[in-house]
Amino acid sequence: MKKIVAVTACPTGIAHTYMAAENLSIAAKELGVEIKVETQGSVGIENKLSEEDIKNADAVIIAAATKVDKSRFYGKPILEVPVEQAIKDAKSLIEKALKMEKSADYLERVEEIHRKRSAARTGAYKHLMTGVSYMIPFVVAGGILIAISFAFGINAFKNEGTLPAALMQIGGGSAFALMVPVLSGYIAYSIADRPGLVPGMVGGMLAVSTGAGFLGGIISGFLAGYTVDFIKRSIKLPKTLEGIMPVLVLPVLSCLIVGLLMIYVIGTPIKSIMTALTNWLTGMSKSNAVLLGLILGLMMAFDMGGPVNKAAYTFATGLLASGIYTPMAAVMAAGMTPPLGLALATLIAKDRFTDDEIEAGKAAWVLGISFITEGAIPFAAADPLKVIPSIMVGSAVTGALSMLFGATLRVPHGGIFVLPIPNAVGNLPMYVISIIAGTVVTAFMVLLLKKKAS
Amino acid sequence: MKIGDILSKDRINLNLKSSDKESVIKELISLLAKTGSITDKEEFFEAVWEREKTYSTGIGMGIAIPHGKSKAVKGAAIAFGKSERGIDFDSLDGKPAYLFFLIAVPEESHDLHLKLISTLSRKLMHEEVRKALYEADTEEKVLEALNFD
């Protein structure tokens, strides 16, 4: 018997949702089709479709006047209609859905996963990621301008009044200098809204000047956000004076508290941690470097853009502020190989993949070279126990090699597109080899682990 | 919970007088106002009318289910009305509507009430229920046709 899953929803969720659901069930019964209808109405989600239901379904009908998340139906033929269509003529909907071709909207799905993940972030992780996302463009702009300055010769910027000096002043002296304050400021902004920005950025400046670096900036951001929150809750001014709260009381008090804490309490211990970290990273033995690259690589591939991946990424990006560029190189390379390796695997081992996946493999190349690790997720979701270990091994190889060769990267994003920029990457040939090696290893692992597709 | 909890006899009008969409909704609203389910007729009408603007709740088969969520509603309630000659309700099938369910839901509603309304909505998709409603000539028979516990 043919199986269909359906979702019904309408704006108020009071009546149409349920009428459409009932009508689909009646029509399915008449047609001898098995159906399960999830209703997203006023009572919440009822009769929720399980992964099993979706997996066994021949087609999906979405009868909704509101936005329904389609990511879970990836690879299934999806018929999307307004909810009243299912009330009017459910029978022909079912017939039409069963005749539909499979959809192969791989890129759409990656996009959707990306959006869903951002929306699902909560608490401290969300605040940190807000800060990081605001910081990245500063680092990209700064990193690339510095790289261009170096193109004139590694010490060219030392000659005052020259273009390389100007580029260094823009990229290094300004864009890079803003990186930690912006990180800190927008962590606080995420926590406490606009009033958080001031103590956050001031705290970030102090993190830089006290030598506490990006770690200090993360701390000052959270400190500033929660301080503002606390002041807002504990100081209640009479109505007539409320106007001075955001322009006088909050900024002054919060900067004072955060600033003093940064200078007298937090700055020094974090500075010693940062110094120890930078000393260790710069003086690291080859074997430790390889080990670090290996770990960063594993982290990048483990959840493909999730929190573990972001932890490694934030760590490497933050280190750019301290002038340490090798982890960034390892992290970006290792974040590129999962989609690249899978794309290669779909070419050389077609029998391990469904037609949809082979099709998706073509787009995965593009996501891979663009450093969008999420491109591996649709493959991983279909066969997590085989795919995730494969891409982790590949990324670990890439990360380790990149560190071994001492490849550096001054830009925290951009994938293959930053490679041609002179001096953006240090030891470019070996860096490219690291990426290729991980790509090949990933594909080979997939070949080894994954069974033939039925 | 029974249908009687939200659709009582005094919210049933088996002989609607209105001849157009707007006035039939108002006629049904007056039933809800009479029984104290809504506090502000105008405000609730606005909510229902807004809803109709997105697309008509005339679902075809001679049935219309105008509904609205509003803070003018005190407790979830349904009014039922029947029109002998039929009223043009911009229905999906282009035909006039004869049976009207006006559903009122407060901003904060009790899940049980919403559930009841969803069950009612589902009921209407069944032909035998519609037939019984068409044939019902007393308030009791309407409730009987809808009884689903």
XYZ file of C-alpha atoms in Angstrom:
603
model
C 0.000 0.000 0.000
C 1.183 3.485 -0.850
C 1.994 5.664 2.113
C 1.649 9.398 2.464
C 2.541 11.766 5.250
C 0.966 15.178 5.472
C 1.148 18.323 7.534
C -1.744 20.729 7.847
C -1.605 24.194 9.347
C -3.455 27.479 9.058
C -2.905 30.970 10.464
C -5.246 30.817 13.424
C -4.994 27.071 13.694
C -8.529 26.840 14.928
C -10.554 25.026 12.316
C -9.001 24.618 8.869
C -6.003 22.705 10.127
C -8.243 19.967 11.398
C -10.740 19.954 8.578
C -7.949 19.586 6.077
C -6.451 16.762 8.097
C -9.732 14.952 8.356
C -10.498 15.389 4.703
C -7.104 14.010 3.707
C -7.725 10.977 5.899
C -11.160 10.403 4.399
C -9.830 10.750 0.861
C -6.885 8.462 1.566
C -9.220 5.821 2.889
C -11.302 5.983 -0.254
C -8.210 5.704 -2.434
C -6.751 2.868 -0.413
C -3.705 4.901 0.569
C -2.189 4.877 4.025
C -1.858 8.345 5.454
C -0.633 10.020 8.609
C -1.465 13.668 9.059
C 0.346 15.925 11.479
C -1.698 18.925 12.547
C 0.029 22.140 13.538
C -2.889 23.990 15.019
C -3.993 25.905 18.052
C -3.474 22.913 20.322
C 0.134 22.623 19.176
C 1.528 19.801 17.111
C -0.561 16.683 17.209
C -0.046 13.300 15.651
C 3.587 14.233 15.076
C 5.288 12.478 12.187
C 8.138 10.302 13.349
C 11.335 9.840 11.377
C 10.121 6.338 10.654
C 6.828 7.646 9.222
C 8.670 10.022 6.933
C 11.189 7.427 5.882
C 8.444 5.018 4.812
C 6.344 7.613 3.045
C 6.091 7.717 -0.733
C 5.166 11.376 -0.757
C 4.610 14.370 1.458
C 1.671 16.746 1.336
C 1.959 20.071 3.072
C -1.367 21.849 3.197
C -0.613 25.037 5.019
C -1.161 28.748 4.927
C 1.792 29.260 7.241
C 5.447 28.382 6.946
C 6.126 24.720 7.592
C 9.659 23.461 8.082
C 10.480 21.147 5.193
C 13.990 20.086 6.118
C 12.876 16.802 7.653
C 11.268 15.747 4.370
C 14.485 15.976 2.419
C 14.553 13.747 -0.629
C 10.819 13.060 -0.623
C 8.428 14.359 -3.237
C 6.725 17.284 -1.558
C 3.416 18.726 -2.670
C 2.813 22.107 -1.100
C -0.632 23.641 -1.321
C -2.751 26.165 0.561
C -4.695 24.553 3.364
C -8.090 25.122 1.751
C -6.999 22.983 -1.185
C -7.050 19.964 1.100
C -10.543 20.838 2.261
C -11.783 21.347 -1.258
C -10.268 18.419 -3.056
C -8.126 16.120 -0.986
C -8.480 13.224 -3.369
C -6.718 14.787 -6.314
C -4.023 16.125 -3.982
C -3.166 12.617 -2.904
C -3.198 11.357 -6.473
C -1.000 14.224 -7.571
C 1.463 13.764 -4.693
C 1.915 10.101 -5.497
C 2.807 10.941 -9.078
C 5.466 13.455 -8.120
C 9.175 13.074 -8.679
C 11.621 13.159 -5.827
C 12.953 16.561 -4.981
C 16.698 17.083 -4.852
C 16.901 20.427 -3.166
C 20.217 19.751 -1.494
C 21.290 23.365 -1.324
C 17.924 24.387 0.038
C 18.304 21.834 2.756
C 21.784 22.947 3.773
C 20.460 26.490 3.902
C 17.560 25.402 6.068
C 19.786 23.492 8.476
C 21.956 26.548 8.755
C 19.024 28.770 9.585
C 17.504 26.313 12.011
C 20.745 25.927 13.883
C 21.181 29.664 14.256
C 17.633 29.986 15.499
C 17.998 27.081 17.911
C 21.006 28.557 19.658
C 20.205 29.593 23.186
C 21.896 30.993 26.270
C 25.609 31.567 26.487
C 26.302 29.766 23.214
C 23.930 32.066 21.367
C 25.525 35.160 22.898
C 29.024 33.988 22.050
C 28.018 33.174 18.479
C 26.377 36.584 18.074
C 29.659 38.174 19.124
C 31.672 35.949 16.811
C 29.409 36.620 13.846
C 29.789 40.373 14.254
C 33.528 40.021 14.670
C 34.207 37.883 11.576
C 33.804 40.619 8.920
C 36.279 42.807 10.798
C 38.785 40.000 10.812
C 38.212 39.216 7.157
C 38.664 42.850 6.140
C 41.681 43.302 8.386
C 43.301 40.020 7.462
C 43.046 40.562 3.738
C 44.315 44.150 3.880
C 47.268 43.074 5.991
C 47.982 40.302 3.509
C 47.962 42.811 0.660
C 50.336 45.026 2.599
C 52.711 42.075 2.898
C 52.498 41.594 -0.837
C 54.709 44.681 -1.125
C 57.317 42.933 0.955
C 57.014 41.585 4.442
C 58.495 44.706 6.036
C 57.200 47.226 3.512
C 54.656 48.597 5.975
C 57.428 49.956 8.161
C 58.102 52.775 5.699
C 55.758 55.484 6.817
C 53.715 57.286 4.212
C 53.689 54.377 1.776
C 50.680 52.406 0.585
C 51.740 49.246 2.449
C 51.942 51.299 5.627
C 48.463 52.667 5.000
C 47.099 49.192 4.358
C 48.657 47.987 7.588
C 47.191 50.944 9.425
C 43.736 50.110 8.073
C 43.898 46.347 8.418
C 46.131 45.803 11.399
C 45.916 49.064 13.287
C 42.170 49.504 12.886
C 40.127 46.535 11.669
C 42.099 43.978 13.680
C 42.239 46.312 16.659
C 38.450 46.435 16.694
C 38.094 42.684 16.624
C 38.111 41.937 20.353
C 36.078 45.037 21.301
C 33.457 44.097 18.712
C 33.393 40.491 19.899
C 32.987 41.605 23.480
C 30.522 44.351 22.610
C 28.181 42.104 20.674
C 28.258 39.308 23.219
C 27.000 41.913 25.684
C 24.567 43.241 23.084
C 23.121 39.775 22.647
C 22.596 39.491 26.395
C 21.430 42.971 27.333
C 20.481 44.640 24.051
C 21.680 48.136 23.237
C 22.857 49.157 26.710
C 25.174 46.130 26.674
C 27.178 47.453 23.742
C 28.958 50.243 25.620
C 30.447 48.321 28.556
C 30.975 45.370 26.222
C 33.136 47.330 23.790
C 34.915 49.207 26.555
C 35.590 45.916 28.320
C 36.880 44.507 25.036
C 39.278 47.440 24.614
C 40.536 46.783 28.125
C 40.963 43.102 27.318
C 43.248 44.158 24.490
C 45.178 46.744 26.469
C 45.656 44.483 29.491
C 46.873 41.698 27.238
C 43.935 39.438 28.065
C 43.274 38.972 24.339
C 40.199 37.306 22.923
C 39.698 35.164 26.027
C 39.517 38.368 28.037
C 37.176 39.785 25.406
C 34.796 36.863 25.733
C 34.797 37.271 29.505
C 34.319 41.041 29.349
C 31.421 40.566 26.940
C 29.550 38.255 29.243
C 30.494 40.359 32.235
C 29.182 43.497 30.560
C 25.948 41.875 29.425
C 25.078 40.459 32.802
C 26.191 43.615 34.610
C 23.811 45.730 32.546
C 21.075 43.191 33.131
C 21.716 43.349 36.836
C 21.744 47.162 36.977
C 18.539 47.329 34.960
C 16.814 45.057 37.405
C 18.167 46.539 40.609
C 17.958 50.281 39.996
C 14.452 51.597 39.662
C 14.266 55.314 39.001
C 11.094 57.380 39.369
C 9.161 57.717 36.115
C 10.289 61.295 35.534
C 13.938 60.323 35.671
C 13.669 57.135 33.604
C 15.042 58.991 30.590
C 18.492 59.316 32.112
C 18.772 55.565 32.649
C 20.000 54.609 29.155
C 22.094 57.707 28.530
C 23.660 58.249 31.925
C 23.157 55.644 34.605
C 23.572 52.445 32.602
C 26.629 53.386 30.538
C 28.542 55.031 33.365
C 27.841 52.436 36.009
C 28.312 49.442 33.743
C 31.578 50.758 32.270
C 32.847 51.542 35.729
C 32.058 48.089 37.078
C 33.232 46.162 34.028
C 36.297 48.351 33.584
C 37.466 48.058 37.168
C 36.899 44.318 37.176
C 38.832 43.935 33.936
C 41.784 45.946 35.231
C 42.030 44.777 38.816
C 40.529 41.304 38.835
C 40.263 39.634 35.458
C 42.922 41.195 33.260
C 46.025 39.855 34.959
C 45.122 36.167 35.381
C 43.650 35.991 31.872
C 46.712 37.711 30.519
C 48.901 34.999 32.034
C 46.667 32.330 30.546
C 46.804 34.038 27.155
C 50.553 34.454 27.386
C 50.996 30.818 28.354
C 48.697 29.794 25.506
C 50.432 31.941 22.907
C 53.864 30.869 24.134
C 52.838 27.254 23.949
C 51.320 27.696 20.503
C 54.310 29.575 19.095
C 56.946 27.357 20.690
C 55.051 24.159 20.158
C 56.950 21.076 19.047
C 56.065 19.488 15.724
C 54.354 16.571 17.415
C 52.238 18.849 19.583
C 51.359 20.928 16.529
C 50.231 17.818 14.719
C 48.214 16.730 17.738
C 46.518 20.128 17.959
C 45.734 20.037 14.238
C 44.333 16.552 14.631
C 42.061 17.598 17.480
C 40.892 20.751 15.710
C 40.206 18.663 12.613
C 38.135 16.133 14.534
C 36.171 18.959 16.131
C 35.479 20.674 12.818
C 34.004 17.534 11.272
C 32.269 16.113 14.323
C 29.107 18.177 14.160
C 29.642 20.026 10.884
C 28.981 23.581 11.925
C 27.473 22.755 15.311
C 28.752 23.857 18.723
C 31.865 21.654 18.733
C 32.850 22.903 15.299
C 32.183 26.467 16.397
C 34.322 26.018 19.514
C 37.327 25.087 17.396
C 36.528 27.881 14.963
C 36.152 30.541 17.664
C 39.401 29.431 19.277
C 41.309 29.752 16.018
C 39.699 33.048 15.047
C 40.378 34.521 18.479
C 44.027 33.605 18.177
C 44.323 35.782 15.071
C 44.081 38.732 17.458
C 47.219 37.455 19.153
C 49.027 37.044 15.855
C 48.829 33.266 15.786
C 47.774 32.013 12.392
C 48.440 28.271 12.213
C 45.292 26.990 13.993
C 43.140 29.168 11.713
C 44.679 27.501 8.690
C 44.086 24.034 10.130
C 40.525 24.848 11.092
C 39.481 26.237 7.727
C 41.119 23.398 5.825
C 39.485 20.824 8.066
C 36.133 22.517 7.645
C 36.414 22.311 3.883
C 37.253 18.647 3.507
C 33.968 17.084 4.710
C 31.848 18.324 1.782
C 34.821 18.040 -0.596
C 35.567 14.468 0.444
C 31.943 13.456 0.126
C 31.708 15.112 -3.267
C 34.735 13.132 -4.383
C 33.225 9.967 -2.945
C 30.047 10.441 -4.968
C 32.236 10.560 -8.074
C 34.417 7.547 -7.449
C 31.984 5.355 -5.550
C 28.637 5.926 -7.190
C 27.280 2.605 -5.959
C 27.477 3.777 -2.351
C 25.062 6.630 -2.903
C 21.501 7.233 -4.002
C 20.845 9.154 -7.197
C 19.873 12.165 -5.122
C 23.145 12.066 -3.243
C 25.173 11.807 -6.427
C 23.327 14.854 -7.685
C 23.948 16.640 -4.381
C 27.620 15.745 -4.617
C 28.034 18.249 -7.447
C 26.835 21.083 -5.237
C 28.905 19.783 -2.342
C 32.063 20.714 -4.262
C 30.971 24.318 -4.216
C 30.060 24.294 -0.536
C 33.365 22.621 0.262
C 35.558 25.151 -1.481
C 33.480 27.886 0.170
C 34.214 26.480 3.647
C 30.590 25.610 4.375
C 31.016 22.469 6.437
C 27.243 22.093 6.753
C 27.299 20.799 3.179
C 28.187 17.403 4.626
C 25.090 17.222 6.791
C 22.602 15.825 4.266
C 25.003 12.937 3.598
C 25.689 12.453 7.288
C 21.998 12.494 8.153
C 21.346 9.645 5.745
C 24.071 7.425 7.177
C 25.603 9.058 10.264
C 27.551 6.093 11.621
C 29.528 5.690 8.419
C 29.762 9.256 7.176
C 30.673 11.116 10.363
C 33.691 8.924 11.231
C 34.834 9.182 7.605
C 34.785 12.957 7.494
C 36.339 13.170 10.973
C 39.286 11.084 9.863
C 39.680 13.170 6.714
C 39.509 16.457 8.601
C 41.927 15.207 11.243
C 44.436 14.345 8.512
C 44.027 17.770 6.937
C 44.272 19.591 10.267
C 47.346 17.649 11.297
C 49.087 18.153 7.949
C 48.305 21.849 7.878
C 49.856 22.232 11.334
C 52.786 20.011 10.409
C 53.608 22.183 7.402
C 53.122 25.282 9.507
C 50.586 26.698 7.094
C 49.138 29.998 8.272
C 45.920 31.811 7.505
C 45.200 35.428 8.364
C 41.554 35.386 7.341
C 38.894 33.482 9.216
C 36.676 32.674 6.238
C 36.437 32.537 2.503
C 37.539 29.012 1.662
C 39.420 28.634 -1.579
C 38.695 32.213 -2.559
C 41.236 33.663 -0.128
C 44.021 31.397 -1.297
C 44.983 33.530 -4.326
C 45.304 36.650 -2.183
C 49.035 37.060 -1.738
C 50.196 36.299 1.778
C 46.744 35.494 3.102
C 48.032 31.949 3.384
C 51.502 31.029 4.468
C 53.047 27.935 2.840
C 50.315 27.849 0.248
C 51.480 24.809 -1.766
C 51.585 22.555 1.280
C 48.316 24.018 2.511
C 46.623 23.018 -0.715
C 48.178 19.575 -0.427
C 46.779 19.255 3.114
C 43.297 19.994 1.837
C 43.612 17.570 -1.062
C 44.970 14.866 1.225
C 42.040 15.191 3.622
C 39.602 15.181 0.730
C 41.045 11.972 -0.649
C 41.201 10.337 2.772
C 37.566 11.246 3.446
C 36.449 9.775 0.153
C 38.523 6.665 0.772
C 37.037 6.229 4.258
C 33.538 6.542 2.846
C 34.398 3.907 0.281
C 35.700 1.652 3.019
C 32.879 2.089 5.520
C 29.760 2.752 3.519
C 27.797 -0.164 2.160
C 26.465 -0.276 -1.351
C 23.226 1.663 -1.678
C 20.193 -0.478 -2.288
C -16.112 17.358 27.832
C -19.092 17.659 25.547
C -20.076 19.836 22.673
C -22.769 21.224 24.983
C -20.049 22.953 26.969
C -19.354 25.342 24.133
C -22.432 25.084 21.956
C -25.596 25.465 23.996
C -29.204 25.564 22.770
C -29.451 29.315 23.185
C -26.564 29.757 20.753
C -28.417 27.965 17.988
C -30.573 29.779 15.465
C -32.282 27.515 12.979
C -33.788 30.320 10.986
C -31.168 32.927 10.113
C -32.599 36.080 8.570
C -29.488 37.581 6.999
C -28.841 37.587 3.307
C -25.163 38.479 3.025
C -21.846 37.460 4.538
C -21.312 40.434 6.802
C -24.769 40.431 8.296
C -24.872 36.694 8.881
C -21.647 36.904 10.865
C -23.146 39.761 12.881
C -26.330 37.809 13.443
C -24.338 34.898 14.817
C -22.219 37.232 16.932
C -25.348 38.552 18.586
C -26.069 35.005 19.762
C -22.692 34.914 21.461
C -23.210 38.348 22.940
C -26.598 37.374 24.283
C -25.133 34.437 26.180
C -22.275 36.528 27.518
C -19.460 34.742 25.689
C -18.100 37.951 24.242
C -17.724 41.371 25.768
C -17.463 43.503 22.646
C -19.385 42.675 19.491
C -17.530 45.122 17.263
C -14.103 44.015 18.386
C -14.894 40.372 17.851
C -16.425 41.071 14.458
C -13.177 42.759 13.427
C -11.231 39.624 14.389
C -13.551 37.372 12.397
C -13.567 39.717 9.416
C -9.771 39.960 9.408
C -9.676 36.206 9.289
C -12.139 36.061 6.387
C -9.943 38.446 4.440
C -7.040 35.962 4.247
C -9.371 33.453 2.648
C -12.987 32.601 3.111
C -13.957 30.100 5.756
C -16.761 28.986 3.487
C -15.358 25.515 3.060
C -17.878 24.389 0.512
C -20.503 21.667 0.911
C -22.813 24.385 2.173
C -20.803 24.981 5.306
C -19.008 28.044 6.646
C -16.911 28.192 9.773
C -16.097 31.818 10.452
C -13.882 32.053 13.490
C -11.849 34.531 15.444
C -9.435 34.791 18.294
C -9.852 37.947 20.309
C -9.554 39.340 23.773
C -13.201 40.310 23.485
C -13.967 36.620 23.952
C -14.479 35.497 27.533
C -14.598 31.773 27.003
C -14.456 29.522 23.961
C -17.884 29.304 22.396
C -19.639 28.269 19.230
C -22.803 29.640 17.703
C -24.652 27.613 15.121
C -27.061 28.912 12.556
C -28.965 27.608 9.588
C -30.206 29.570 6.614
C -33.029 28.130 4.552
C -32.290 30.011 1.369
C -28.520 29.987 1.601
C -26.061 32.884 1.756
C -23.219 33.713 -0.566
C -20.094 33.294 1.555
C -17.338 33.332 -1.121
C -17.115 29.616 -0.539
C -14.390 27.439 -2.013
C -16.873 25.719 -4.297
C -18.642 28.962 -5.231
C -21.956 27.728 -3.866
C -23.992 29.358 -1.096
C -23.603 28.280 2.515
C -26.498 26.976 4.587
C -24.865 25.861 7.814
C -22.817 28.284 9.867
C -20.562 27.662 12.795
C -19.165 30.785 14.360
C -16.264 29.897 16.607
C -15.002 32.306 19.236
C -11.735 31.677 20.986
C -10.180 33.904 23.657
C -6.551 35.055 23.348
C -5.598 32.640 26.088
C -7.603 29.537 25.613
C -8.027 26.317 27.369
C -6.567 23.415 25.413
C -9.629 21.296 26.016
C -11.827 23.841 24.295
C -9.503 24.062 21.328
C -9.450 20.320 21.137
C -13.221 20.240 21.104
C -13.302 22.735 18.261
C -10.780 20.716 16.320
C -12.913 17.612 16.803
C -15.953 19.543 15.628
C -14.072 20.726 12.556
C -13.111 17.181 11.770
C -16.690 15.992 12.258
C -17.980 18.333 9.607
C -15.902 16.659 6.966
C -18.031 13.543 7.322
C -21.033 13.339 5.102
C -23.365 11.695 7.597
C -22.763 14.507 10.083
C -23.545 17.135 7.466
C -26.676 15.274 6.465
C -27.912 15.096 10.043
C -27.283 18.819 10.446
C -29.209 19.662 7.299
C -32.124 17.590 8.510
C -32.070 18.838 12.095
C -35.178 20.894 12.785
C -34.726 21.335 16.536
C -31.809 22.540 18.663
C -31.657 19.105 20.293
C -31.167 17.423 16.951
C -28.294 19.755 16.106
C -26.525 18.871 19.325
C -27.274 15.222 18.732
C -25.778 15.356 15.253
C -22.605 16.801 16.690
C -22.384 14.721 19.787
C -19.095 13.040 19.825
C -18.170 11.746 23.207
